[in-house]
Amino acid sequence: ASPATLQAFLEWGAARCEPERHLVASVHAGGDVVGTIGADEGSGDSVLTPSTLAQAVKSATETIGRKLDLICLDSAAQATYPMALVLSRVASLLLAPSSTIGVPRL
């Protein structure tokens, strides 16, 4: 999984389709590592961590000129509190399985 590839894909989609709303869905894309996205068998099972994912999306949204409207995480392995925290900075809404995000105890 490459942050540069994700960034390029998001920028391409926004330029090509000129959508009114921007939605990104990650469907069953978690690897064996909880809290990551996009295990890529072709590149040694590399994954996007919360920080690399957020940086890729942030860079793309700067080019697009606005935050994403919605990011959907389908896999419970992706839906961790650190992932939700970083994605909250680059998207208006996050949809994810609630059983795993949880809220840290204060």
mmCIF file of C-alpha atoms in Angstrom:
data_model
loop_
_atom_site.group_PDB
_atom_site.id
_atom_site.type_symbol
_atom_site.label_atom_id
_atom_site.label_comp_id
_atom_site.label_asym_id
_atom_site.label_seq_id
_atom_site.Cartn_x
_atom_site.Cartn_y
_atom_site.Cartn_z
ATOM 1 C CA ALA A 1 0.000 0.000 0.000
ATOM 2 C CA SER A 2 1.426 3.312 -1.063
ATOM 3 C CA PRO A 3 0.403 6.714 0.310
ATOM 4 C CA ALA A 4 1.406 8.259 -3.024
ATOM 5 C CA THR A 5 -0.871 5.863 -4.935
ATOM 6 C CA LEU A 6 -3.824 6.663 -2.671
ATOM 7 C CA GLN A 7 -3.191 10.388 -2.985
ATOM 8 C CA ALA A 8 -2.973 10.151 -6.781
ATOM 9 C CA PHE A 9 -6.169 8.080 -6.920
ATOM 10 C CA LEU A 10 -8.127 10.577 -4.812
ATOM 11 C CA GLU A 11 -6.886 13.513 -6.884
ATOM 12 C CA TRP A 12 -7.631 11.678 -10.151
ATOM 13 C CA GLY A 13 -11.152 10.774 -9.012
ATOM 14 C CA ALA A 14 -11.969 14.332 -7.962
ATOM 15 C CA ALA A 15 -10.631 15.798 -11.208
ATOM 16 C CA ARG A 16 -12.182 13.165 -13.453
ATOM 17 C CA CYS A 17 -15.659 13.041 -11.925
ATOM 18 C CA GLU A 18 -16.029 16.519 -10.412
ATOM 19 C CA PRO A 19 -18.304 15.160 -7.678
ATOM 20 C CA GLU A 20 -20.499 17.226 -5.384
ATOM 21 C CA ARG A 21 -19.550 14.914 -2.505
ATOM 22 C CA HIS A 22 -16.333 13.018 -1.839
ATOM 23 C CA LEU A 23 -16.603 9.523 -0.360
ATOM 24 C CA VAL A 24 -13.866 6.960 0.166
ATOM 25 C CA ALA A 25 -14.727 3.408 1.201
ATOM 26 C CA SER A 26 -12.213 0.853 2.345
ATOM 27 C CA VAL A 27 -13.954 -2.507 1.987
ATOM 28 C CA HIS A 28 -12.307 -5.511 3.655
ATOM 29 C CA ALA A 29 -8.923 -3.985 2.993
ATOM 30 C CA GLY A 30 -7.324 -4.590 6.358
ATOM 31 C CA GLY A 31 -4.380 -6.873 6.609
ATOM 32 C CA ASP A 32 -3.410 -9.036 9.522
ATOM 33 C CA VAL A 33 -2.231 -5.963 11.382
ATOM 34 C CA VAL A 34 -5.008 -4.331 13.416
ATOM 35 C CA GLY A 35 -5.393 -0.618 12.760
ATOM 36 C CA THR A 36 -3.936 -0.620 9.252
ATOM 37 C CA ILE A 37 -5.376 -0.429 5.746
ATOM 38 C CA GLY A 38 -4.434 -1.921 2.422
ATOM 39 C CA ALA A 39 -2.193 -4.945 2.811
ATOM 40 C CA ASP A 40 -0.531 -5.097 -0.599
ATOM 41 C CA GLU A 41 0.742 -8.569 -1.419
ATOM 42 C CA GLY A 42 2.628 -7.179 -4.414
ATOM 43 C CA SER A 43 4.823 -4.969 -2.249
ATOM 44 C CA GLY A 44 5.668 -7.244 0.648
ATOM 45 C CA ASP A 45 2.323 -6.831 2.415
ATOM 46 C CA SER A 46 3.011 -3.162 3.121
ATOM 47 C CA VAL A 47 0.136 -1.328 4.801
ATOM 48 C CA LEU A 48 -1.036 2.213 5.447
ATOM 49 C CA THR A 49 -0.817 3.129 9.103
ATOM 50 C CA PRO A 50 -3.164 5.779 10.495
ATOM 51 C CA SER A 51 -0.533 8.497 10.069
ATOM 52 C CA THR A 52 0.467 7.542 6.492
ATOM 53 C CA LEU A 53 -3.192 7.219 5.492
ATOM 54 C CA ALA A 54 -4.028 10.620 6.961
ATOM 55 C CA GLN A 55 -1.037 12.245 5.256
ATOM 56 C CA ALA A 56 -2.039 10.823 1.866
ATOM 57 C CA VAL A 57 -5.636 11.982 2.266
ATOM 58 C CA LYS A 58 -4.535 15.377 3.638
ATOM 59 C CA SER A 59 -2.251 15.973 0.658
ATOM 60 C CA ALA A 60 -5.020 14.983 -1.754
ATOM 61 C CA THR A 61 -7.605 17.189 -0.051
ATOM 62 C CA GLU A 62 -5.232 20.149 -0.221
ATOM 63 C CA THR A 63 -5.066 19.626 -3.991
ATOM 64 C CA ILE A 64 -8.828 19.052 -4.241
ATOM 65 C CA GLY A 65 -9.474 22.112 -2.104
ATOM 66 C CA ARG A 66 -11.674 20.543 0.583
ATOM 67 C CA LYS A 67 -11.984 17.722 3.107
ATOM 68 C CA LEU A 68 -13.572 14.443 2.128
ATOM 69 C CA ASP A 69 -17.237 14.270 3.063
ATOM 70 C CA LEU A 70 -17.195 10.662 4.256
ATOM 71 C CA ILE A 71 -14.719 7.844 4.846
ATOM 72 C CA CYS A 72 -16.188 4.369 5.337
ATOM 73 C CA LEU A 73 -14.196 1.610 7.009
ATOM 74 C CA ASP A 74 -15.752 -1.808 6.532
ATOM 75 C CA SER A 75 -13.278 -3.919 8.462
ATOM 76 C CA ALA A 76 -13.345 -4.104 12.246
ATOM 77 C CA ALA A 77 -9.549 -4.417 12.141
ATOM 78 C CA GLN A 78 -9.347 -0.912 10.617
ATOM 79 C CA ALA A 79 -11.751 0.726 13.042
ATOM 80 C CA THR A 80 -9.418 1.616 15.866
ATOM 81 C CA TYR A 81 -9.410 4.765 17.961
ATOM 82 C CA PRO A 82 -6.074 5.981 16.497
ATOM 83 C CA MET A 83 -7.457 5.492 12.961
ATOM 84 C CA ALA A 84 -10.654 7.400 13.844
ATOM 85 C CA LEU A 85 -8.644 10.189 15.448
ATOM 86 C CA VAL A 86 -6.394 10.859 12.448
ATOM 87 C CA LEU A 87 -9.192 10.474 9.907
ATOM 88 C CA SER A 88 -11.303 13.026 11.781
ATOM 89 C CA ARG A 89 -8.792 15.617 10.595
ATOM 90 C CA VAL A 90 -9.283 14.857 6.885
ATOM 91 C CA ALA A 91 -12.972 13.948 6.594
ATOM 92 C CA SER A 92 -16.211 15.436 7.833
ATOM 93 C CA LEU A 93 -17.722 12.045 8.710
ATOM 94 C CA LEU A 94 -16.324 8.608 9.496
ATOM 95 C CA LEU A 95 -18.459 5.486 9.249
ATOM 96 C CA ALA A 96 -16.995 2.399 10.904
ATOM 97 C CA PRO A 97 -18.002 -0.608 12.994
ATOM 98 C CA SER A 98 -18.640 0.781 16.457
ATOM 99 C CA SER A 99 -17.769 -2.417 18.279
ATOM 100 C CA THR A 100 -14.034 -1.835 17.967
ATOM 101 C CA ILE A 101 -13.401 1.918 18.003
ATOM 102 C CA GLY A 102 -14.303 2.455 21.623
ATOM 103 C CA VAL A 103 -13.420 5.535 23.590
ATOM 104 C CA PRO A 104 -10.337 5.638 25.782
ATOM 105 C CA ARG A 105 -11.091 5.810 29.481
ATOM 106 C CA LEU A 106 -10.432 9.212 30.995
#
